[in-house]
GROMACS .gro file of N, CA, C and O in nm:
model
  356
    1UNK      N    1  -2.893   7.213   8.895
    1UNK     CA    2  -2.978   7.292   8.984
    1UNK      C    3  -2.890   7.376   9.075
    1UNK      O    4  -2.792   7.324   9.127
    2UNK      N    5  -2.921   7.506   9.099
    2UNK     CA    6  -2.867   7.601   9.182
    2UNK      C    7  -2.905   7.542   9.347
    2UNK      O    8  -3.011   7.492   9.384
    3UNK      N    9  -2.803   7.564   9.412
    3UNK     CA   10  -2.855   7.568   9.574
    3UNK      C   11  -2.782   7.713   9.624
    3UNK      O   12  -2.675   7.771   9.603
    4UNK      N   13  -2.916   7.739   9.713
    4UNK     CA   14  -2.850   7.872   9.807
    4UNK      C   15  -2.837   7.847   9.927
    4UNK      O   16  -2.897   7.753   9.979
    5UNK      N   17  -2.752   7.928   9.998
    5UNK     CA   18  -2.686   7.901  10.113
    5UNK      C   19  -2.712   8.050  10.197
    5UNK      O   20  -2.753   8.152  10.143
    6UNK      N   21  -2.689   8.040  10.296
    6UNK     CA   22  -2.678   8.098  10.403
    6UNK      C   23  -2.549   8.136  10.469
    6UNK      O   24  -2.466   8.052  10.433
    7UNK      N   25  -2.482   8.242  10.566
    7UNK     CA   26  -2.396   8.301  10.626
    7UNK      C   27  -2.388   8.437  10.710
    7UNK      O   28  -2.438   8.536  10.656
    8UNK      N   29  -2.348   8.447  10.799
    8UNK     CA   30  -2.348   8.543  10.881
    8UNK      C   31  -2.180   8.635  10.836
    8UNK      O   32  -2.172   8.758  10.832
    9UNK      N   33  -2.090   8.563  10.814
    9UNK     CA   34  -1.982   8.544  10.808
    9UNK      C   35  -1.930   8.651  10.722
    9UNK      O   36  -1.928   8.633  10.600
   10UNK      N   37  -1.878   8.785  10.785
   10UNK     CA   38  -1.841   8.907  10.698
   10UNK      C   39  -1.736   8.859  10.615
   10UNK      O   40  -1.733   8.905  10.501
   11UNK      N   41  -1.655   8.782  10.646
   11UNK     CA   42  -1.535   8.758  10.532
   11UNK      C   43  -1.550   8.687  10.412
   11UNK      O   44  -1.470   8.696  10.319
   12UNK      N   45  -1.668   8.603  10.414
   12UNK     CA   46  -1.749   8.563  10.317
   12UNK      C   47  -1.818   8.604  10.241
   12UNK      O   48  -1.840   8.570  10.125
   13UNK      N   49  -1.875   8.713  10.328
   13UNK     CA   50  -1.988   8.794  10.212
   13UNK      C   51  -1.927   8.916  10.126
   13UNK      O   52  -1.975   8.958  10.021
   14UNK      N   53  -1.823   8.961  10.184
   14UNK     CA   54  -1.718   9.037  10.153
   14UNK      C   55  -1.653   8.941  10.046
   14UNK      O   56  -1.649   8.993   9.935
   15UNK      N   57  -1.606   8.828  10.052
   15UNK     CA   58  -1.540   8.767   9.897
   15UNK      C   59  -1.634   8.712   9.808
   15UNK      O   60  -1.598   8.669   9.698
   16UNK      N   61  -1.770   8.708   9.849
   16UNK     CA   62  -1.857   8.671   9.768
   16UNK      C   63  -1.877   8.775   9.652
   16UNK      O   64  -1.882   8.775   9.529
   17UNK      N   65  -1.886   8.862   9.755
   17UNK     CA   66  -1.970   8.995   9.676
   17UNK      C   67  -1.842   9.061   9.559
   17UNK      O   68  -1.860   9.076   9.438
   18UNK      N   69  -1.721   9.090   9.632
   18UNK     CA   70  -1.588   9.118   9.543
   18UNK      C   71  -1.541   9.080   9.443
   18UNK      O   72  -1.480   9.138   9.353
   19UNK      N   73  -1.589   8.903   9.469
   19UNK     CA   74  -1.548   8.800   9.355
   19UNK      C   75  -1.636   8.842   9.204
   19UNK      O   76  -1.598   8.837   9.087
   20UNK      N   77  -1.756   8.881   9.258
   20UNK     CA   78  -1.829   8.946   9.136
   20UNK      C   79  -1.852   9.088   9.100
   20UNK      O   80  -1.923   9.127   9.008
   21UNK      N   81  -1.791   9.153   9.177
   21UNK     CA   82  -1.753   9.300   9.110
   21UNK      C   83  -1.846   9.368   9.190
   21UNK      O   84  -1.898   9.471   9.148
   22UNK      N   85  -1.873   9.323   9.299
   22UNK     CA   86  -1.984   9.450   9.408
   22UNK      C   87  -1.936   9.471   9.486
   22UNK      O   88  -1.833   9.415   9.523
   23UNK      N   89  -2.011   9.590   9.557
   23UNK     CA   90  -1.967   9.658   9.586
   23UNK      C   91  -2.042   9.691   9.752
   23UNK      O   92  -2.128   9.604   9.768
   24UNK      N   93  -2.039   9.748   9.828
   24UNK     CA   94  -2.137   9.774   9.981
   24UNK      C   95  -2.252   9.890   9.901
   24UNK      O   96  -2.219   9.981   9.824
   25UNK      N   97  -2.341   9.868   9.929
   25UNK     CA   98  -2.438   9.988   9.897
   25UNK      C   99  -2.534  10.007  10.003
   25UNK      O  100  -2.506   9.932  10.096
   26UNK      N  101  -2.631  10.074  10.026
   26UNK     CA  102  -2.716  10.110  10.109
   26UNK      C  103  -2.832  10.189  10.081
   26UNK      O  104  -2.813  10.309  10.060
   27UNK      N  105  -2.933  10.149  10.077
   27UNK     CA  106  -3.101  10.273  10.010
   27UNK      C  107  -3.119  10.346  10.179
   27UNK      O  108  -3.178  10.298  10.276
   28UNK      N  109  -3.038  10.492  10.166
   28UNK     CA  110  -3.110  10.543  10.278
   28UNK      C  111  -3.310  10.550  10.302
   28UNK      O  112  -3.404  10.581  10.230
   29UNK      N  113  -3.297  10.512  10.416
   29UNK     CA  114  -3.449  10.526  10.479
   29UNK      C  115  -3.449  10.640  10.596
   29UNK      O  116  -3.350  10.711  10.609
   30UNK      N  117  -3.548  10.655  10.669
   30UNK     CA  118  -3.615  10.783  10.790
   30UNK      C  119  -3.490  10.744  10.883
   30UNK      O  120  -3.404  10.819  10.929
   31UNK      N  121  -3.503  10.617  10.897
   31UNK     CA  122  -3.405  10.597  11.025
   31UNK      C  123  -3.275  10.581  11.005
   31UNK      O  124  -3.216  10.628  10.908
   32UNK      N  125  -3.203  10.485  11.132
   32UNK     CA  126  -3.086  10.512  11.120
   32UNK      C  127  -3.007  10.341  11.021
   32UNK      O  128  -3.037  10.222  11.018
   33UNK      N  129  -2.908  10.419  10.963
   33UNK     CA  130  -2.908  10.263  10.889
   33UNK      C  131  -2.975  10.327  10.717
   33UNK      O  132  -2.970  10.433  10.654
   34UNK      N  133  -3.044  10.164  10.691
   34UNK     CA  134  -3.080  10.189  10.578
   34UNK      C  135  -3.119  10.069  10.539
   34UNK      O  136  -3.112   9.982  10.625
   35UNK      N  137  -3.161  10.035  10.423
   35UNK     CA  138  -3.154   9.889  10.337
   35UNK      C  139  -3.033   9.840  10.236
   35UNK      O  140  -3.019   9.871  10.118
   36UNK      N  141  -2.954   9.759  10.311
   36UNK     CA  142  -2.855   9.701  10.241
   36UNK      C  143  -2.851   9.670  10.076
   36UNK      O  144  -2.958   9.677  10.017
   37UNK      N  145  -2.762   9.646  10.020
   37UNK     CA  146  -2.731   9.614   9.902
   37UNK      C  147  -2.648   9.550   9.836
   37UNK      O  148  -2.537   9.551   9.890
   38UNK      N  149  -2.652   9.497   9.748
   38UNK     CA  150  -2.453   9.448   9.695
   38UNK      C  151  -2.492   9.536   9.584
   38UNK      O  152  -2.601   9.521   9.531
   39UNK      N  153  -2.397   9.640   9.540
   39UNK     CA  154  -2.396   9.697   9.395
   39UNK      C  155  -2.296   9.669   9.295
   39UNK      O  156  -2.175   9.690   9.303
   40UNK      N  157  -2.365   9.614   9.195
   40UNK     CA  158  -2.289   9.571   9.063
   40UNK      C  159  -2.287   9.657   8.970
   40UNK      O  160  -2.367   9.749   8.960
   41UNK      N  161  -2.183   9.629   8.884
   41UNK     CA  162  -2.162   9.705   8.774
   41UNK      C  163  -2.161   9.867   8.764
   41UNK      O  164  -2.088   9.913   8.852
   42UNK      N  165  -2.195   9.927   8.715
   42UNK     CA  166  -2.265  10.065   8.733
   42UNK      C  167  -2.335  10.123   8.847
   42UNK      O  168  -2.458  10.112   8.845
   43UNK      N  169  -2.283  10.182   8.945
   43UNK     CA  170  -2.365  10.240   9.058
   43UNK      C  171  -2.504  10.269   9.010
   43UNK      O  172  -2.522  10.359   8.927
   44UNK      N  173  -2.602  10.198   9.057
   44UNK     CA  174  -2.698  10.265   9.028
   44UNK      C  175  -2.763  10.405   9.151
   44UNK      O  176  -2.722  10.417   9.267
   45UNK      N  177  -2.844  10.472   9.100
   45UNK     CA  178  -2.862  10.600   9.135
   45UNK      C  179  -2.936  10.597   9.268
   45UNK      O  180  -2.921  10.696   9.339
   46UNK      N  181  -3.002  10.513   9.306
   46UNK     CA  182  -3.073  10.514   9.432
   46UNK      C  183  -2.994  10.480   9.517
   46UNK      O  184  -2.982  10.550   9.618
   47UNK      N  185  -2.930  10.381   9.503
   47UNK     CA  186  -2.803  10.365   9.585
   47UNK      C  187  -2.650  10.393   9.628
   47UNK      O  188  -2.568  10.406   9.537
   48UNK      N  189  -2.611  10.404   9.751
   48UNK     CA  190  -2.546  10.534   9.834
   48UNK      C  191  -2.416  10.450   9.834
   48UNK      O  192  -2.433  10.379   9.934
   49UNK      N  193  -2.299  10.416   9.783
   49UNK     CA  194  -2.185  10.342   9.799
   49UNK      C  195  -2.135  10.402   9.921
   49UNK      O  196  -2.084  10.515   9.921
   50UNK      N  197  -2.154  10.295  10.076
   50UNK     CA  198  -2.063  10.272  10.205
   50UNK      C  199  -1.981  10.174  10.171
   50UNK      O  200  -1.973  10.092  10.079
   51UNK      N  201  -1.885  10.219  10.321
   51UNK     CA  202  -1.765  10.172  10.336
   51UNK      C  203  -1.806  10.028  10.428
   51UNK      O  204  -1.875  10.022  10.530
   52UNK      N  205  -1.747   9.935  10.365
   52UNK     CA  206  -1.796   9.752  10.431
   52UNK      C  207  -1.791   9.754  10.582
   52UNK      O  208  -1.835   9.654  10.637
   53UNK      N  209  -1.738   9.863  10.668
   53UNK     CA  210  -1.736   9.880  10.841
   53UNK      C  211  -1.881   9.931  10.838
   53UNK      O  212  -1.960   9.855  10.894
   54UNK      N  213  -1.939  10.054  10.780
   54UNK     CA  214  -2.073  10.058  10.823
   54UNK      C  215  -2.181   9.962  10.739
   54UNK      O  216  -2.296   9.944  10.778
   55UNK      N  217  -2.137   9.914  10.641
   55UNK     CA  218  -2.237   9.781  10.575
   55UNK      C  219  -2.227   9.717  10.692
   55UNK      O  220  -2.330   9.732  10.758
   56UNK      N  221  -2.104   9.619  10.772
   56UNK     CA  222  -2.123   9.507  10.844
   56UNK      C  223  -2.192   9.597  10.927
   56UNK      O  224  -2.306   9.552  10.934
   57UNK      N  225  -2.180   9.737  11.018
   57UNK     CA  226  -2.252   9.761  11.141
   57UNK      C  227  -2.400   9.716  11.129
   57UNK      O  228  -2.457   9.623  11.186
   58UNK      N  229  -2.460   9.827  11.021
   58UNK     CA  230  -2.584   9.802  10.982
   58UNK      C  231  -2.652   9.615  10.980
   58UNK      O  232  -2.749   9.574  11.043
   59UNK      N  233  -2.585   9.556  10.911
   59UNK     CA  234  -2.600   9.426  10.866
   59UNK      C  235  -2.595   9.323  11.028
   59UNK      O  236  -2.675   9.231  11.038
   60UNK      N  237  -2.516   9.345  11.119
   60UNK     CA  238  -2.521   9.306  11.255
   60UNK      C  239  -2.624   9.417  11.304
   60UNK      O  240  -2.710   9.330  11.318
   61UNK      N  241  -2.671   9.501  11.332
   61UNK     CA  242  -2.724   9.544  11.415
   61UNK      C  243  -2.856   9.534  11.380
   61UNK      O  244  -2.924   9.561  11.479
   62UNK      N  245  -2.940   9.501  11.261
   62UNK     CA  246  -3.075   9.465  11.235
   62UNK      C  247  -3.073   9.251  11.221
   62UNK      O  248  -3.161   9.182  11.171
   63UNK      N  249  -2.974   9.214  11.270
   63UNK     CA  250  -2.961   9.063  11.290
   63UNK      C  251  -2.987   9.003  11.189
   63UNK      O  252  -3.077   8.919  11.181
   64UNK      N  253  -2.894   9.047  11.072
   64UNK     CA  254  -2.936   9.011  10.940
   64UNK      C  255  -2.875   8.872  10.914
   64UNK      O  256  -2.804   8.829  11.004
   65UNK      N  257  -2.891   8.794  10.805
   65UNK     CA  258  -2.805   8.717  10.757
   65UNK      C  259  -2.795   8.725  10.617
   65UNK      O  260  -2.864   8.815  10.569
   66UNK      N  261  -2.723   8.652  10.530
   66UNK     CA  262  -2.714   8.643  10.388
   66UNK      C  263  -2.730   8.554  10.304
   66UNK      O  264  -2.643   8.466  10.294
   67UNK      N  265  -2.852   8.552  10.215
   67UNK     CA  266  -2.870   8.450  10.136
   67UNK      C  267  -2.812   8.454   9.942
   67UNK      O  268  -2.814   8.521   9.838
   68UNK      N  269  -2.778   8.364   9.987
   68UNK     CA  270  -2.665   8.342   9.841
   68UNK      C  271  -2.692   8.247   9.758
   68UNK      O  272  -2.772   8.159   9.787
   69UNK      N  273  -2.607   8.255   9.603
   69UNK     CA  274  -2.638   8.113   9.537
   69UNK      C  275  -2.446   8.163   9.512
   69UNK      O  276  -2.404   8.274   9.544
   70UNK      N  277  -2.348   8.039   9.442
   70UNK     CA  278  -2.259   8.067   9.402
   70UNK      C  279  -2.261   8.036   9.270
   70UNK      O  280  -2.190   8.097   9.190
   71UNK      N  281  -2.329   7.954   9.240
   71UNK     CA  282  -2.385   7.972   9.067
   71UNK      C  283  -2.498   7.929   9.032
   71UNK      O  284  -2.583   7.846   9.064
   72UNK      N  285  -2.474   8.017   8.949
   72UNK     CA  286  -2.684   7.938   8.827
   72UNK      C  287  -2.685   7.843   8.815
   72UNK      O  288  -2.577   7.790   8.842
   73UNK      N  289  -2.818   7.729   8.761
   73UNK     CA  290  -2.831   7.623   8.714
   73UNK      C  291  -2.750   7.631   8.620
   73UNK      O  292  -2.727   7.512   8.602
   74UNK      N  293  -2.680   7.692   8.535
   74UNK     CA  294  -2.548   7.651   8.421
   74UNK      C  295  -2.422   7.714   8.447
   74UNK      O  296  -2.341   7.771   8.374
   75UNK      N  297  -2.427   7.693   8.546
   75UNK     CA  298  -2.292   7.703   8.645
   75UNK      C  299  -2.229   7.821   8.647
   75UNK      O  300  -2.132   7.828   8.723
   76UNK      N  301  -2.253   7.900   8.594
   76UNK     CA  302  -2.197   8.050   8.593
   76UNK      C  303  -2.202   8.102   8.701
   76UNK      O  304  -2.292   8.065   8.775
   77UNK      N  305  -2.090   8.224   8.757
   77UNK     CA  306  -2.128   8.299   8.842
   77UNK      C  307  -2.283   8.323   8.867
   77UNK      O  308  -2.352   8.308   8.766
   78UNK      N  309  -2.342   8.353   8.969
   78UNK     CA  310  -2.476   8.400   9.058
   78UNK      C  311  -2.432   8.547   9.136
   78UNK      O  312  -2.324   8.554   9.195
   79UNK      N  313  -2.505   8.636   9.130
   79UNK     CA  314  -2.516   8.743   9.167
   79UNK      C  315  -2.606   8.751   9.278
   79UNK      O  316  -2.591   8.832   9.370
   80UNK      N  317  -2.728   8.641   9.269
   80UNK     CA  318  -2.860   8.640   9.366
   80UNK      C  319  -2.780   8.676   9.503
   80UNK      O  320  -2.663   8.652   9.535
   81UNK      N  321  -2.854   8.723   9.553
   81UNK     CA  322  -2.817   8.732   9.719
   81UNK      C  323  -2.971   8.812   9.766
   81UNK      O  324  -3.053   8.845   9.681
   82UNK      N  325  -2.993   8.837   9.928
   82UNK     CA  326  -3.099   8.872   9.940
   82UNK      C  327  -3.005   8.864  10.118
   82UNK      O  328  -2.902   8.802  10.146
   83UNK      N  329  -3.111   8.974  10.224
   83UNK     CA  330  -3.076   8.947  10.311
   83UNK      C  331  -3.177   8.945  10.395
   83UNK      O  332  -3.272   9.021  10.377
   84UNK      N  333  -3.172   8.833  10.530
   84UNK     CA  334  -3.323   8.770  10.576
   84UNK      C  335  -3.293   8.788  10.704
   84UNK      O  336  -3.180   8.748  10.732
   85UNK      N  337  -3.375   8.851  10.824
   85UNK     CA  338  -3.365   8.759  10.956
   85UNK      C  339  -3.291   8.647  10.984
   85UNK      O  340  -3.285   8.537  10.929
   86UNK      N  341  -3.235   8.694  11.084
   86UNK     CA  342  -3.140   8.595  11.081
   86UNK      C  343  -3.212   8.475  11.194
   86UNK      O  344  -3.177   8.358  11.185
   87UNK      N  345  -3.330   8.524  11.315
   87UNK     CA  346  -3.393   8.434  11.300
   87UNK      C  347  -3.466   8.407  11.304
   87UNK      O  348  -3.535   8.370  11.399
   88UNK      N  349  -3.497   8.419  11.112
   88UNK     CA  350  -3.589   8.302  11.036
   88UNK      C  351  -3.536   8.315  10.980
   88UNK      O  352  -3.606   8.325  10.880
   89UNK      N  353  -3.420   8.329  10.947
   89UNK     CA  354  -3.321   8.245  10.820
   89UNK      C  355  -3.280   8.071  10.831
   89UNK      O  356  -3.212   8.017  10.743
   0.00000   0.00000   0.00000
């Protein structure tokens, strides 16, 4: 069984995300900021590749946190991530 975890912790989410080949992304919105991302593989097109100083700004300044798995139920790398209130995370 997979368990996910939780972290605030940029140096973590930064080797999480690296360890599997992503990347900082961002879906611009009206305002300022945007909706975060980890981008894998192939940039996809909706999403805007930033530099991990304005990912973390963004990511601290809407009091985010990060929800993770580090592997699947068959133990492989996990890609899942999602990012929640941090509090109600």
């Amino acid at each position: 069984m997979s368990e996910s975890k939780t972290t605030a912790n940029h140096d973590e989410i930064r080797q999480w995300a690296e360890d599997r080949g992503g990347r900082p992304a961002v879906v611009r919105t009206r305002g300022e900021g945007g909706i975060l991302r980890i981008d894998f593989g192939e940039p996809e097109e909706k999403l805007e590749p930033i530099e991990w100083d304005e990912f973390f700004r963004i990511f601290d300044e809407n009091d985010l946190t990060f929800l993770y798995q580090d592997e699947t139920g068959s133990g492989k790398n996990s890609r899942f991530n999602k990012f929640i209130d941090r509090k109600n995370g």
